[in-house]
CSV table of C-alpha atoms in Angstrom, one decimal:
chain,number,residue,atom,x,y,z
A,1,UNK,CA,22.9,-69.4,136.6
A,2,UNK,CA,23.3,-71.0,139.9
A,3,UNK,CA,21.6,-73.8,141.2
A,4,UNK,CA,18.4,-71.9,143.4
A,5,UNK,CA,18.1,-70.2,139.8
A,6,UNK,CA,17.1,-73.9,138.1
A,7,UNK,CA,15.2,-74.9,140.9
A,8,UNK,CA,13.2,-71.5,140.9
A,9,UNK,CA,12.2,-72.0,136.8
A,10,UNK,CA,11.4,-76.2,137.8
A,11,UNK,CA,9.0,-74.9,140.4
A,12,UNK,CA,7.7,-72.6,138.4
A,13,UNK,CA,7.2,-75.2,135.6
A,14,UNK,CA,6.1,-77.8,137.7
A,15,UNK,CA,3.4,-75.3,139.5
A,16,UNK,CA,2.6,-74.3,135.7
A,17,UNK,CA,1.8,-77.9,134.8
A,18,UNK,CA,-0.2,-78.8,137.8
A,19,UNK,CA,-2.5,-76.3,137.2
A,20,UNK,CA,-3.0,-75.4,133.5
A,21,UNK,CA,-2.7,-78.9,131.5
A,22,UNK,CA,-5.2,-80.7,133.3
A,23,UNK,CA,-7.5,-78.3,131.6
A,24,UNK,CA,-5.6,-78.4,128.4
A,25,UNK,CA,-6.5,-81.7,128.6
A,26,UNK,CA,-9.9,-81.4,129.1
A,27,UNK,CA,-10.9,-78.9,126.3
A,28,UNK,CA,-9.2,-80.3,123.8
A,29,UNK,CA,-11.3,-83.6,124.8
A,30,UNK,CA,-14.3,-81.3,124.6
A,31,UNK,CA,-13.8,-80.3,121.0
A,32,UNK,CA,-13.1,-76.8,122.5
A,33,UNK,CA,-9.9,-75.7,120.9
A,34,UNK,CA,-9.6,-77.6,117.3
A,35,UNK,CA,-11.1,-74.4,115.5
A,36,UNK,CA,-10.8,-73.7,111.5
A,37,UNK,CA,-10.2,-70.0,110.4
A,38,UNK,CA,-12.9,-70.5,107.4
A,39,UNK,CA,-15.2,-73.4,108.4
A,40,UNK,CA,-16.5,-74.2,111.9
A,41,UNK,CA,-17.2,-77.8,111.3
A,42,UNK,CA,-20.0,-79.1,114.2
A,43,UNK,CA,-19.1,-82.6,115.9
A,44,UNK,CA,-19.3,-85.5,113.6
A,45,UNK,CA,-21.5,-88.1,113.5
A,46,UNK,CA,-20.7,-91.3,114.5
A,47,UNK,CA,-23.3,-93.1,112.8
A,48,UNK,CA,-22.3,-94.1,109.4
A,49,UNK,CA,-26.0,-93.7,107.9
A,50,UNK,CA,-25.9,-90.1,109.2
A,51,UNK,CA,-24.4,-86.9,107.6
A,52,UNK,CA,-22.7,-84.1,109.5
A,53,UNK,CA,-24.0,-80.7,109.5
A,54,UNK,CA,-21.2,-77.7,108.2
A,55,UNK,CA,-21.6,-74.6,109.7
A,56,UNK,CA,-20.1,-72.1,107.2
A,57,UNK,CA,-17.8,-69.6,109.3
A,58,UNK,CA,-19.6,-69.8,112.6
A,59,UNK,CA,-22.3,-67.8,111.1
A,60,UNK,CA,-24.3,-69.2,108.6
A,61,UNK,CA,-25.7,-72.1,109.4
A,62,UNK,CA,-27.3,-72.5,106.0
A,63,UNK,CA,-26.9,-71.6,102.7
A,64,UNK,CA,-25.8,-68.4,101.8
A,65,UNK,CA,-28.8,-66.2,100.3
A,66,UNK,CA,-28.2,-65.9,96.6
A,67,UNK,CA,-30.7,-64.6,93.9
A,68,UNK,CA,-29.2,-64.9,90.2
A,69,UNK,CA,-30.7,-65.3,86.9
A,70,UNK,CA,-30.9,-68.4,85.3
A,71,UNK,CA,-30.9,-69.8,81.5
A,72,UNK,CA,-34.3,-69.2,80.9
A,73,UNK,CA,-33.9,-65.8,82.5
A,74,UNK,CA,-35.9,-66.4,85.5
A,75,UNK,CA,-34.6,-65.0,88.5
A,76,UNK,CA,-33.8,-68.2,91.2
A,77,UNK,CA,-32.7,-67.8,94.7
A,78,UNK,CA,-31.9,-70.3,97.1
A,79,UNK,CA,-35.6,-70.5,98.7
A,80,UNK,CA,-36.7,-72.0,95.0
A,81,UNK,CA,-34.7,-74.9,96.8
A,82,UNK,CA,-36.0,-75.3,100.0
A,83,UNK,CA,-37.3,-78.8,100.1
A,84,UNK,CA,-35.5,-80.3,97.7
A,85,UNK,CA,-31.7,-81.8,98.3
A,86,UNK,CA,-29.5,-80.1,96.0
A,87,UNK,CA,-25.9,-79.7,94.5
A,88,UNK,CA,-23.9,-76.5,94.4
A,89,UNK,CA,-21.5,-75.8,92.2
A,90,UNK,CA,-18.9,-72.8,90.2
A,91,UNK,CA,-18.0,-73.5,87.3
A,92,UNK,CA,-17.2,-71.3,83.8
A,93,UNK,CA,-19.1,-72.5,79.9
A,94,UNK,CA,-15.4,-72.0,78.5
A,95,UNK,CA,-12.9,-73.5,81.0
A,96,UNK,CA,-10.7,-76.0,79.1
A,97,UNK,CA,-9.5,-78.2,81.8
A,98,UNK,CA,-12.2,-79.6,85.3
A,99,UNK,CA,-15.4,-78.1,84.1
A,100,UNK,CA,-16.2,-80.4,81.5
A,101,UNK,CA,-15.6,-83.4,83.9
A,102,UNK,CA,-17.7,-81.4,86.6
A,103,UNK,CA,-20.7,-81.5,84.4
A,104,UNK,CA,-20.3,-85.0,83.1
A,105,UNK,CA,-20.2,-86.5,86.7
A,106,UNK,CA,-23.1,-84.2,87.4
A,107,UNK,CA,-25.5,-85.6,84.6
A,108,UNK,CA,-24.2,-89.0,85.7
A,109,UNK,CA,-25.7,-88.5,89.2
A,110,UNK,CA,-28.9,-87.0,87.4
A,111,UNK,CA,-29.2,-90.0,85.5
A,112,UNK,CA,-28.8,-91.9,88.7
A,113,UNK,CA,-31.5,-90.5,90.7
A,114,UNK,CA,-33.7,-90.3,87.6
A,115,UNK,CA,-36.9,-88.2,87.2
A,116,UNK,CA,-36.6,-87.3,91.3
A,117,UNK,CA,-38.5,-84.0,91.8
A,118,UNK,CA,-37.1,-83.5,95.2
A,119,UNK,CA,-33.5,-83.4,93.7
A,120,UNK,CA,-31.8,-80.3,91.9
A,121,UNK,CA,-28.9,-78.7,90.8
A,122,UNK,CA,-27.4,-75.3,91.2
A,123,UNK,CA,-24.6,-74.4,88.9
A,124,UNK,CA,-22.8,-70.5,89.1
A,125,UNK,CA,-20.6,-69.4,86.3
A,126,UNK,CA,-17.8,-67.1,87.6
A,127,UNK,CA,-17.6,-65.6,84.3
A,128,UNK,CA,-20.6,-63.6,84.6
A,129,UNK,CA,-19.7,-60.7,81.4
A,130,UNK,CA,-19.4,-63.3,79.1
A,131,UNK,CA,-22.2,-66.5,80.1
A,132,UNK,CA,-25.0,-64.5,79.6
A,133,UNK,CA,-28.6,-66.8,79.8
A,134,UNK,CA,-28.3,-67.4,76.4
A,135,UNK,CA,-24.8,-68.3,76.2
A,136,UNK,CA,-25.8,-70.8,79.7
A,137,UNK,CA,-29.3,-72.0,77.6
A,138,UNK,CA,-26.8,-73.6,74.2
A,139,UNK,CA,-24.0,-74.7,77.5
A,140,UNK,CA,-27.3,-76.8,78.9
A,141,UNK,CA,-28.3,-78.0,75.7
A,142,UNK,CA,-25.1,-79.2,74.5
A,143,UNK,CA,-25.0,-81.6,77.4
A,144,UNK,CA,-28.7,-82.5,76.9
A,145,UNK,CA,-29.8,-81.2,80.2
A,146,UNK,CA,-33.6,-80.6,80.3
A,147,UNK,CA,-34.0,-80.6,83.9
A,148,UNK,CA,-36.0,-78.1,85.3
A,149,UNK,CA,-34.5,-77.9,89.1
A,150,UNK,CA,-30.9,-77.7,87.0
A,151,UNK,CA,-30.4,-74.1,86.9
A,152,UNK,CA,-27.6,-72.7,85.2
A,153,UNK,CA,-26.9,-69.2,87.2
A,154,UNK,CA,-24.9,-65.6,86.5
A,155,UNK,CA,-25.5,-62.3,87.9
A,156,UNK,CA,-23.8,-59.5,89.0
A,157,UNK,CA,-19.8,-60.8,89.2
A,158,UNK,CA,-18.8,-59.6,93.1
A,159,UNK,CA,-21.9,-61.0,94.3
A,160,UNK,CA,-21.2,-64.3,92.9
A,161,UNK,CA,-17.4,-64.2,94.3
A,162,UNK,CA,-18.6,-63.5,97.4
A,163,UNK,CA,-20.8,-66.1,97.7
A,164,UNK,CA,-18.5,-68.8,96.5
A,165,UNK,CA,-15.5,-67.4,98.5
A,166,UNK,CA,-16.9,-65.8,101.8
A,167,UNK,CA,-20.3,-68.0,101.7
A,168,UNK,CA,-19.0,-71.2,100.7
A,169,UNK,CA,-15.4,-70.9,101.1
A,170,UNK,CA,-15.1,-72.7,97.7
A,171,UNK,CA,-12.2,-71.0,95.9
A,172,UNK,CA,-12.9,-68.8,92.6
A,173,UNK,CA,-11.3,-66.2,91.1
A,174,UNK,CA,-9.3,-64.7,88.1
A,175,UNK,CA,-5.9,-65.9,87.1
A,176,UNK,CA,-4.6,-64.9,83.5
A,177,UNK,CA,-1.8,-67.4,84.6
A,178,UNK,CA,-4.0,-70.8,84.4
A,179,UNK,CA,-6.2,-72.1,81.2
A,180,UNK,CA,-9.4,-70.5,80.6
A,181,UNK,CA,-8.8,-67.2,82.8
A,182,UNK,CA,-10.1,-68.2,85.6
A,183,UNK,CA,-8.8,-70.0,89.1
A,184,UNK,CA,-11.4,-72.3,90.8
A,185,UNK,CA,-11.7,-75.7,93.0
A,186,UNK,CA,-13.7,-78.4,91.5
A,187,UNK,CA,-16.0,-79.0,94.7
A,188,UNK,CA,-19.3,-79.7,95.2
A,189,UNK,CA,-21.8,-78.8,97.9
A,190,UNK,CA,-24.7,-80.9,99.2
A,191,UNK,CA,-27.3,-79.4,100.4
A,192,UNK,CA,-30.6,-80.7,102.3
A,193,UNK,CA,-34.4,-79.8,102.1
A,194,UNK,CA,-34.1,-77.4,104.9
A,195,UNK,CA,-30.9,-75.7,103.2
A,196,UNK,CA,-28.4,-77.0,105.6
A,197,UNK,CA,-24.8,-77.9,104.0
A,198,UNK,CA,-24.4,-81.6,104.7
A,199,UNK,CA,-21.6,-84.0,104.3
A,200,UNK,CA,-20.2,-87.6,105.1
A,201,UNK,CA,-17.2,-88.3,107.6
A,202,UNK,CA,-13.9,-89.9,106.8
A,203,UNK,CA,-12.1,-92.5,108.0
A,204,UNK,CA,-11.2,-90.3,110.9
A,205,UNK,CA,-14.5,-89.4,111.7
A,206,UNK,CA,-14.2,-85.8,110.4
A,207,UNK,CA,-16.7,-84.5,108.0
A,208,UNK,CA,-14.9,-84.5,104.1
A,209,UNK,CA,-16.9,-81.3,103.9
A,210,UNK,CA,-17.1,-80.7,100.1
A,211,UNK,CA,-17.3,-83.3,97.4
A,212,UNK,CA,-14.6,-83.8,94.6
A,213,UNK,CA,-16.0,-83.3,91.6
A,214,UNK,CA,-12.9,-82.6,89.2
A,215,UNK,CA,-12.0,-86.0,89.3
A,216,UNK,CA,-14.2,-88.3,86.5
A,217,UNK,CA,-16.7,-91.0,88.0
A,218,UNK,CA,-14.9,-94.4,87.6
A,219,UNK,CA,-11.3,-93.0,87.7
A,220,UNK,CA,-8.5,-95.2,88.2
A,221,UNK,CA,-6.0,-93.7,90.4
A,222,UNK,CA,-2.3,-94.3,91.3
A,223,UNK,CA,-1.5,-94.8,95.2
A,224,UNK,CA,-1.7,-91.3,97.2
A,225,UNK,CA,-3.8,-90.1,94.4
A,226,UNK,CA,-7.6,-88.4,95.4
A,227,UNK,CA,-10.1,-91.1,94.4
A,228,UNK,CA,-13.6,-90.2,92.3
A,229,UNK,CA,-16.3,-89.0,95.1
A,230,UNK,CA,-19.4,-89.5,93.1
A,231,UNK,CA,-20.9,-92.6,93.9
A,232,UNK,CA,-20.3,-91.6,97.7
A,233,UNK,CA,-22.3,-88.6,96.2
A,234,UNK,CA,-24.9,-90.4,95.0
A,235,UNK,CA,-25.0,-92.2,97.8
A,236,UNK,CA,-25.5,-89.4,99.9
A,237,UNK,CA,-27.9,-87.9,98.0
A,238,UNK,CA,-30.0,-90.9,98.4
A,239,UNK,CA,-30.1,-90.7,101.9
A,240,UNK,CA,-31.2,-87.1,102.5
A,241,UNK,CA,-33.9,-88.2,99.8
């Protein structure tokens, strides 16, 4: 290539960067281009007291509509919630391994926030065929749960899979290859009165999103490990109370 060649492509280049990165530039300090193929995560608050809202894949801005049936065998939906602040979560009566420690951490922040009317819980099984109400009413028991805005949910099994992967974007699913049967993240979802998914930022200033609640309340953790979420939970929870 001779030399006119070189200095062709360096114009071309240079012409290139005087024009387009300026605007580069500008959108991505305009929170323009940093998009997320499942979440579309709004700005985040810069005041530490304040929660940033999730916008669940550009389209709903709120909770997902869900209508299951519970342990009692009432039917719930999500407007049973609407002003109260509440916890989501999917979870399975037989899983061996993060359930358990789901569901303690969860009657630990019941027992936090005491007899508050304004707060509930939400837990979906993804095991639908075999946690039947009654089979959910004996789980509830067992862990002494007697809370009336604590419903224990199952329903039809796609609906429930959709809602956790396509509403939430919280992983579930089968998987003969893992104890129990059954594949899922141990994360919970807070949710306001108005039925908006909230959630704290991090040290970076973006919103965490979910809550970790496979990892037991009071934890001690090795360097690089993930650390308990709970009490930031709690904490949370108190403020959208």
């Amino acid at each position: 290539m001779n030399n006119k060649s070189y200095i062709g492509i360096s114009l071309v280049i240079l012409i290139f960067g005087i024009i387009f990165i300026p605007k580069i530039i500008d959108r991505i300090t305009n929170d323009e281009v940093v998009k997320n193929d499942r979440l579309n995560i709004g700005k985040g608050l810069t005041n530490s007291d304040e929660l940033s809202y999730i916008e669940l894949y550009g389209e709903n801005k709120k909770v997902p509509d869900f209508k299951f049936v519970n342990q009692n065998g009432d039917t719930i939906s999500n407007n049973d919630y609407l002003g109260k602040v509440y916890i989501v979560e999917f979870f399975f009566t037989t899983c061996p391994s993060i359930c358990p420690i789901m569901n303690k951490n969860l009657v630990e922040v019941e027992n936090e926030l005491g007899e508050n009317k304004d707060f509930g819980i939400v837990s979906i099984t993804i095991d639908p065929n075999h946690d039947t109400p009654k089979v959910l009413k004996e789980y509830a028991e067992n862990y002494e749960i007697d809370n009336p805005n604590w419903n224990f949910l199952t329903g039809d099994k796609e609906a429930i899979y959709s809602l956790a992967n396509k509403g939430f974007g919280i992983f579930a699913n089968t998987d003969s290859t893992v104890p129990g049967g059954f594949a899922h993240s141990g994360l919970f979802a807070l949710v306001d009165r108005e039925g908006y998914v909230r959630s704290r930022l991090d040290k970076f200033g973006n919103p965490i999103i979910y809550y970790k609640g496979s990892i037991e309340r009071g934890a001690s953790v090795l360097e690089g490990e993930e650390e308990p979420q709970i009490d930031i939970l709690i904490e949370d929870l108190k403020k959208l109370l």
